């Protein structure tokens, strides 16, 4: 029988405990912490849910958050995290426990005060991360059903970024910066080509994903081969799209503080030309 030693009782349903295999773990169960004290032993069959927080910073942040969360909401958030883990079936950075708990608590409190934050990058997020977006939709539906709130669709986008961040073990601020940059680039494309892109179209999704992969290559310093013959042809045949591609690249360089290889202009020009042909 798996046995844990209680380190701290956070409330009747949540305790922090030690185990020789798991080190420190957060244990969840109905009434699991009732009358328990530090140093007491608890058997594993009383535990309904468990997760570990190995980083000291994560432990401290999580413990600071818990006093502000009602037990019913905490259970829903933990169920949401389990849903994410099951759907992704992959390693998740443990910081998602802290970051997503904090985000959901903040979002619900804001909603209850009649405030809401618009997500200006919702469409881009949906196109960039469709897998994470559908999981986030399930999370929002779960919260709305269990807590009797109506989180807006914009929250699906925010939560999708948290999921993507945890899956790839990337900093959320970096992912958010990339989404904002793509939004800026799309606006430039619409303005320069004098088009309004159909945000539900396959072409739009292709463009956004191409921008995403370009940004990721730049971030990694990864070089793509430059087809010189095509470069010359594009410069002569499609000067508007070629010049626009370089304007986009300069914005990327300025935002990411990294050089962009010339070959990226070729592939961007091809995407832009395809868009321009479609709207003619």
Short mmCIF file of C-alpha atoms in Angstrom, two decimals:
data_model
loop_
_atom_site.label_atom_id
_atom_site.label_comp_id
_atom_site.label_asym_id
_atom_site.label_seq_id
_atom_site.Cartn_x
_atom_site.Cartn_y
_atom_site.Cartn_z
CA UNK A 1 0.00 0.00 0.00
CA UNK A 2 1.38 3.43 -1.00
CA UNK A 3 1.80 5.66 2.03
CA UNK A 4 2.40 9.43 2.17
CA UNK A 5 3.60 11.65 5.02
CA UNK A 6 1.67 14.91 5.45
CA UNK A 7 3.78 18.07 5.14
CA UNK A 8 1.01 20.66 5.08
CA UNK A 9 -2.81 20.62 5.11
CA UNK A 10 -4.03 23.30 2.69
CA UNK A 11 -7.73 22.62 3.27
CA UNK A 12 -10.03 19.67 3.96
CA UNK A 13 -9.64 18.37 0.41
CA UNK A 14 -6.04 19.26 -0.49
CA UNK A 15 -2.79 18.42 1.26
CA UNK A 16 0.91 18.54 0.43
CA UNK A 17 2.64 15.28 1.28
CA UNK A 18 5.97 13.48 0.90
CA UNK A 19 6.58 10.10 -0.68
CA UNK A 20 9.87 8.30 -1.30
CA UNK A 21 9.07 7.84 -5.01
CA UNK A 22 7.22 11.09 -5.83
CA UNK A 23 9.17 13.40 -3.51
CA UNK A 24 6.62 16.15 -2.74
CA UNK A 25 3.10 15.79 -4.10
CA UNK A 26 -0.22 17.62 -3.99
CA UNK A 27 -2.95 15.17 -2.98
CA UNK A 28 -6.64 15.78 -3.60
CA UNK A 29 -9.56 13.83 -2.15
CA UNK A 30 -12.93 14.52 -0.51
CA UNK A 31 -12.23 15.25 3.17
CA UNK A 32 -8.65 13.96 2.78
CA UNK A 33 -7.19 16.68 5.03
CA UNK A 34 -9.83 16.50 7.79
CA UNK A 35 -8.14 16.30 11.24
CA UNK A 36 -4.74 15.54 9.67
CA UNK A 37 -1.60 17.25 10.94
CA UNK A 38 1.99 17.59 9.77
CA UNK A 39 3.81 14.26 10.10
CA UNK A 40 0.67 12.12 9.92
CA UNK A 41 0.59 9.19 7.51
CA UNK A 42 -2.08 8.78 4.81
CA UNK A 43 -2.70 5.79 2.59
CA UNK A 44 -2.78 6.16 -1.18
CA UNK A 45 -6.25 4.65 -1.57
CA UNK A 46 -7.70 7.82 0.05
CA UNK A 47 -6.21 9.90 -2.76
CA UNK A 48 -8.51 10.73 -5.71
CA UNK A 49 -6.04 12.89 -7.65
CA UNK A 50 -2.35 13.68 -7.35
CA UNK A 51 0.28 15.78 -9.08
CA UNK A 52 3.85 16.70 -8.26
CA UNK A 53 5.51 20.11 -8.18
CA UNK A 54 9.27 19.59 -8.15
CA UNK A 55 10.37 23.20 -8.54
CA UNK A 56 10.57 25.21 -5.30
CA UNK A 57 9.23 28.31 -7.05
CA UNK A 58 6.18 26.40 -8.36
CA UNK A 59 5.46 24.99 -4.88
CA UNK A 60 5.58 28.42 -3.25
CA UNK A 61 3.43 30.07 -5.93
CA UNK A 62 0.83 27.31 -5.81
CA UNK A 63 0.57 27.46 -2.01
CA UNK A 64 0.09 31.24 -2.17
CA UNK A 65 -2.75 30.86 -4.66
CA UNK A 66 -4.77 28.23 -2.82
CA UNK A 67 -6.16 30.38 0.04
CA UNK A 68 -7.92 32.54 -2.59
CA UNK A 69 -9.67 29.64 -4.33
CA UNK A 70 -12.92 28.09 -3.13
CA UNK A 71 -12.66 24.32 -2.84
CA UNK A 72 -15.33 23.73 -5.49
CA UNK A 73 -13.45 25.86 -8.03
CA UNK A 74 -10.13 24.21 -7.13
CA UNK A 75 -11.63 20.79 -7.88
CA UNK A 76 -12.83 22.02 -11.27
CA UNK A 77 -9.40 23.49 -12.12
CA UNK A 78 -7.68 20.24 -11.15
CA UNK A 79 -10.19 18.31 -13.31
CA UNK A 80 -9.39 20.71 -16.17
CA UNK A 81 -5.65 20.04 -15.76
CA UNK A 82 -6.33 16.29 -15.79
CA UNK A 83 -8.36 16.73 -18.97
CA UNK A 84 -5.45 18.58 -20.59
CA UNK A 85 -2.98 15.89 -19.53
CA UNK A 86 -5.20 13.10 -20.88
CA UNK A 87 -5.92 14.85 -24.19
CA UNK A 88 -2.32 15.84 -24.88
CA UNK A 89 -0.90 12.50 -23.73
CA UNK A 90 2.49 14.22 -23.46
CA UNK A 91 4.90 15.78 -21.00
CA UNK A 92 3.55 19.04 -19.58
CA UNK A 93 5.75 21.58 -17.85
CA UNK A 94 4.62 21.55 -14.23
CA UNK A 95 4.32 25.35 -14.26
CA UNK A 96 0.92 24.91 -15.97
CA UNK A 97 -0.53 24.00 -12.56
CA UNK A 98 0.37 27.43 -11.23
CA UNK A 99 -0.10 29.47 -14.41
CA UNK A 100 -3.47 28.01 -15.44
CA UNK A 101 -4.87 28.03 -11.89
CA UNK A 102 -3.90 31.70 -11.58
CA UNK A 103 -5.33 32.55 -15.01
CA UNK A 104 -8.68 30.81 -14.45
CA UNK A 105 -9.07 32.35 -10.98
CA UNK A 106 -8.33 35.81 -12.41
CA UNK A 107 -10.67 35.29 -15.39
CA UNK A 108 -13.61 34.19 -13.23
CA UNK A 109 -13.13 36.98 -10.67
CA UNK A 110 -12.97 39.51 -13.50
CA UNK A 111 -16.13 38.09 -15.06
CA UNK A 112 -18.01 38.24 -11.75
CA UNK A 113 -17.14 41.95 -11.50
CA UNK A 114 -18.61 42.51 -14.96
CA UNK A 115 -15.21 42.95 -16.61
CA UNK A 116 -13.80 41.04 -19.55
CA UNK A 117 -10.59 41.27 -21.53
CA UNK A 118 -10.90 41.01 -25.30
CA UNK A 119 -8.50 38.57 -26.93
CA UNK A 120 -7.22 40.39 -30.04
CA UNK A 121 -5.29 37.33 -31.26
CA UNK A 122 -8.07 34.75 -30.99
CA UNK A 123 -8.31 34.02 -34.72
CA UNK A 124 -4.51 33.72 -35.07
CA UNK A 125 -4.32 31.40 -32.04
CA UNK A 126 -7.07 29.18 -33.46
CA UNK A 127 -5.22 28.93 -36.79
CA UNK A 128 -1.79 28.46 -35.21
CA UNK A 129 -2.66 25.88 -32.56
CA UNK A 130 -5.85 24.01 -33.62
CA UNK A 131 -5.08 20.96 -31.44
CA UNK A 132 -4.53 23.02 -28.28
CA UNK A 133 -7.51 25.24 -29.17
CA UNK A 134 -9.96 22.31 -29.19
CA UNK A 135 -8.65 21.08 -25.82
CA UNK A 136 -8.99 24.62 -24.44
CA UNK A 137 -12.59 24.70 -25.71
CA UNK A 138 -13.30 21.56 -23.67
CA UNK A 139 -11.69 23.19 -20.62
CA UNK A 140 -13.84 26.33 -20.95
CA UNK A 141 -17.00 24.23 -21.42
CA UNK A 142 -16.11 22.21 -18.31
CA UNK A 143 -15.58 25.36 -16.22
CA UNK A 144 -18.75 27.03 -17.50
CA UNK A 145 -20.79 23.92 -16.69
CA UNK A 146 -19.34 23.18 -13.26
CA UNK A 147 -18.92 26.73 -11.91
CA UNK A 148 -22.02 28.21 -13.56
CA UNK A 149 -20.17 31.05 -15.29
CA UNK A 150 -19.97 32.07 -18.92
CA UNK A 151 -16.32 32.50 -19.82
CA UNK A 152 -16.16 34.16 -23.27
CA UNK A 153 -14.59 32.53 -26.35
CA UNK A 154 -11.52 34.72 -25.94
CA UNK A 155 -10.59 32.60 -22.91
CA UNK A 156 -10.28 29.56 -25.19
CA UNK A 157 -7.45 31.36 -26.97
CA UNK A 158 -5.68 32.32 -23.73
CA UNK A 159 -5.94 28.78 -22.33
CA UNK A 160 -4.76 27.30 -25.66
CA UNK A 161 -1.54 29.33 -25.31
CA UNK A 162 -1.05 27.97 -21.78
CA UNK A 163 -1.47 24.41 -23.10
CA UNK A 164 0.94 25.00 -25.99
CA UNK A 165 3.46 26.57 -23.60
CA UNK A 166 3.32 23.56 -21.26
CA UNK A 167 3.50 21.00 -24.10
CA UNK A 168 6.57 22.56 -25.72
CA UNK A 169 8.13 23.63 -22.41
CA UNK A 170 8.29 27.18 -23.76
CA UNK A 171 7.91 30.48 -21.97
CA UNK A 172 4.34 31.78 -22.28
CA UNK A 173 5.54 35.35 -22.88
CA UNK A 174 7.57 34.15 -25.88
CA UNK A 175 4.54 32.36 -27.37
CA UNK A 176 2.32 35.38 -26.75
CA UNK A 177 4.92 37.63 -28.41
CA UNK A 178 4.92 35.38 -31.49
CA UNK A 179 1.10 35.45 -31.69
CA UNK A 180 1.09 39.25 -31.44
CA UNK A 181 3.82 39.49 -34.08
CA UNK A 182 1.79 37.31 -36.46
CA UNK A 183 -1.25 39.55 -35.88
CA UNK A 184 0.86 42.59 -36.78
CA UNK A 185 2.21 40.91 -39.93
CA UNK A 186 -1.28 39.87 -41.07
CA UNK A 187 -2.51 43.47 -40.64
CA UNK A 188 0.43 44.70 -42.75
CA UNK A 189 -0.38 42.17 -45.48
CA UNK A 190 -4.04 43.21 -45.61
CA UNK A 191 -3.12 46.90 -45.70
CA UNK A 192 -0.37 46.62 -48.35
CA UNK A 193 -2.24 44.23 -50.65
CA UNK A 194 -5.54 46.06 -50.00
CA UNK A 195 -7.34 42.83 -49.14
CA UNK A 196 -9.51 41.54 -46.32
CA UNK A 197 -8.50 37.98 -45.61
CA UNK A 198 -11.14 35.38 -44.86
CA UNK A 199 -9.97 34.25 -41.43
CA UNK A 200 -11.76 30.91 -41.81
CA UNK A 201 -10.17 30.05 -45.17
CA UNK A 202 -7.52 27.41 -45.83
CA UNK A 203 -5.29 30.06 -47.45
CA UNK A 204 -5.38 32.18 -44.30
CA UNK A 205 -4.46 29.19 -42.14
CA UNK A 206 -1.59 28.33 -44.49
CA UNK A 207 -0.30 31.89 -44.35
CA UNK A 208 -0.48 32.11 -40.55
CA UNK A 209 1.24 28.78 -40.10
CA UNK A 210 3.93 29.75 -42.59
CA UNK A 211 4.53 32.94 -40.58
CA UNK A 212 4.68 30.86 -37.41
CA UNK A 213 7.28 28.46 -38.83
CA UNK A 214 9.28 31.38 -40.24
CA UNK A 215 9.35 33.03 -36.80
CA UNK A 216 10.35 29.75 -35.14
CA UNK A 217 13.18 29.23 -37.65
CA UNK A 218 14.41 32.77 -37.03
CA UNK A 219 14.24 32.21 -33.30
CA UNK A 220 16.33 29.04 -33.63
CA UNK A 221 18.73 30.64 -36.14
CA UNK A 222 17.85 27.91 -38.63
CA UNK A 223 18.78 28.61 -42.24
CA UNK A 224 16.75 27.52 -45.27
CA UNK A 225 18.25 27.11 -48.72
CA UNK A 226 17.96 30.07 -51.07
CA UNK A 227 16.84 29.20 -54.60
CA UNK A 228 18.70 31.97 -56.45
CA UNK A 229 16.98 31.56 -59.83
CA UNK A 230 13.55 31.84 -58.22
CA UNK A 231 14.67 34.89 -56.23
CA UNK A 232 15.51 36.83 -59.38
CA UNK A 233 12.27 35.77 -61.07
CA UNK A 234 10.13 36.83 -58.10
CA UNK A 235 11.86 40.21 -57.86
CA UNK A 236 11.06 40.90 -61.52
CA UNK A 237 7.61 39.33 -61.79
CA UNK A 238 6.11 40.15 -58.38
CA UNK A 239 7.84 43.29 -57.08
CA UNK A 240 4.93 44.31 -54.81
CA UNK A 241 4.84 40.96 -53.00
CA UNK A 242 8.63 40.68 -52.90
CA UNK A 243 9.00 44.16 -51.39
CA UNK A 244 6.23 43.42 -48.90
CA UNK A 245 7.94 40.20 -47.86
CA UNK A 246 11.04 42.24 -46.97
CA UNK A 247 8.96 44.73 -44.98
CA UNK A 248 7.56 41.79 -43.01
CA UNK A 249 11.05 40.40 -42.47
CA UNK A 250 12.30 43.74 -41.14
CA UNK A 251 9.45 43.78 -38.58
CA UNK A 252 10.40 40.23 -37.55
CA UNK A 253 14.05 41.23 -37.15
CA UNK A 254 13.15 44.27 -35.07
CA UNK A 255 10.75 42.32 -32.83
CA UNK A 256 12.83 39.16 -32.37
CA UNK A 257 16.22 40.94 -32.33
CA UNK A 258 17.60 38.25 -34.62
CA UNK A 259 18.67 38.20 -38.28
CA UNK A 260 16.39 36.69 -40.93
CA UNK A 261 18.00 34.83 -43.83
CA UNK A 262 17.28 36.06 -47.38
CA UNK A 263 15.66 32.82 -48.45
CA UNK A 264 12.69 33.52 -46.16
CA UNK A 265 11.73 36.40 -48.48
CA UNK A 266 11.34 33.95 -51.37
CA UNK A 267 8.91 31.67 -49.54
CA UNK A 268 6.97 34.60 -48.11
CA UNK A 269 6.64 36.14 -51.59
CA UNK A 270 5.14 32.90 -52.93
CA UNK A 271 2.50 32.92 -50.16
CA UNK A 272 1.71 36.59 -50.71
CA UNK A 273 1.40 36.10 -54.48
CA UNK A 274 -1.02 33.22 -53.94
CA UNK A 275 -3.17 35.46 -51.74
CA UNK A 276 -3.08 38.30 -54.23
CA UNK A 277 -4.12 35.97 -57.07
CA UNK A 278 -7.07 34.65 -55.08
CA UNK A 279 -8.56 38.09 -54.41
CA UNK A 280 -8.13 39.50 -57.89
#
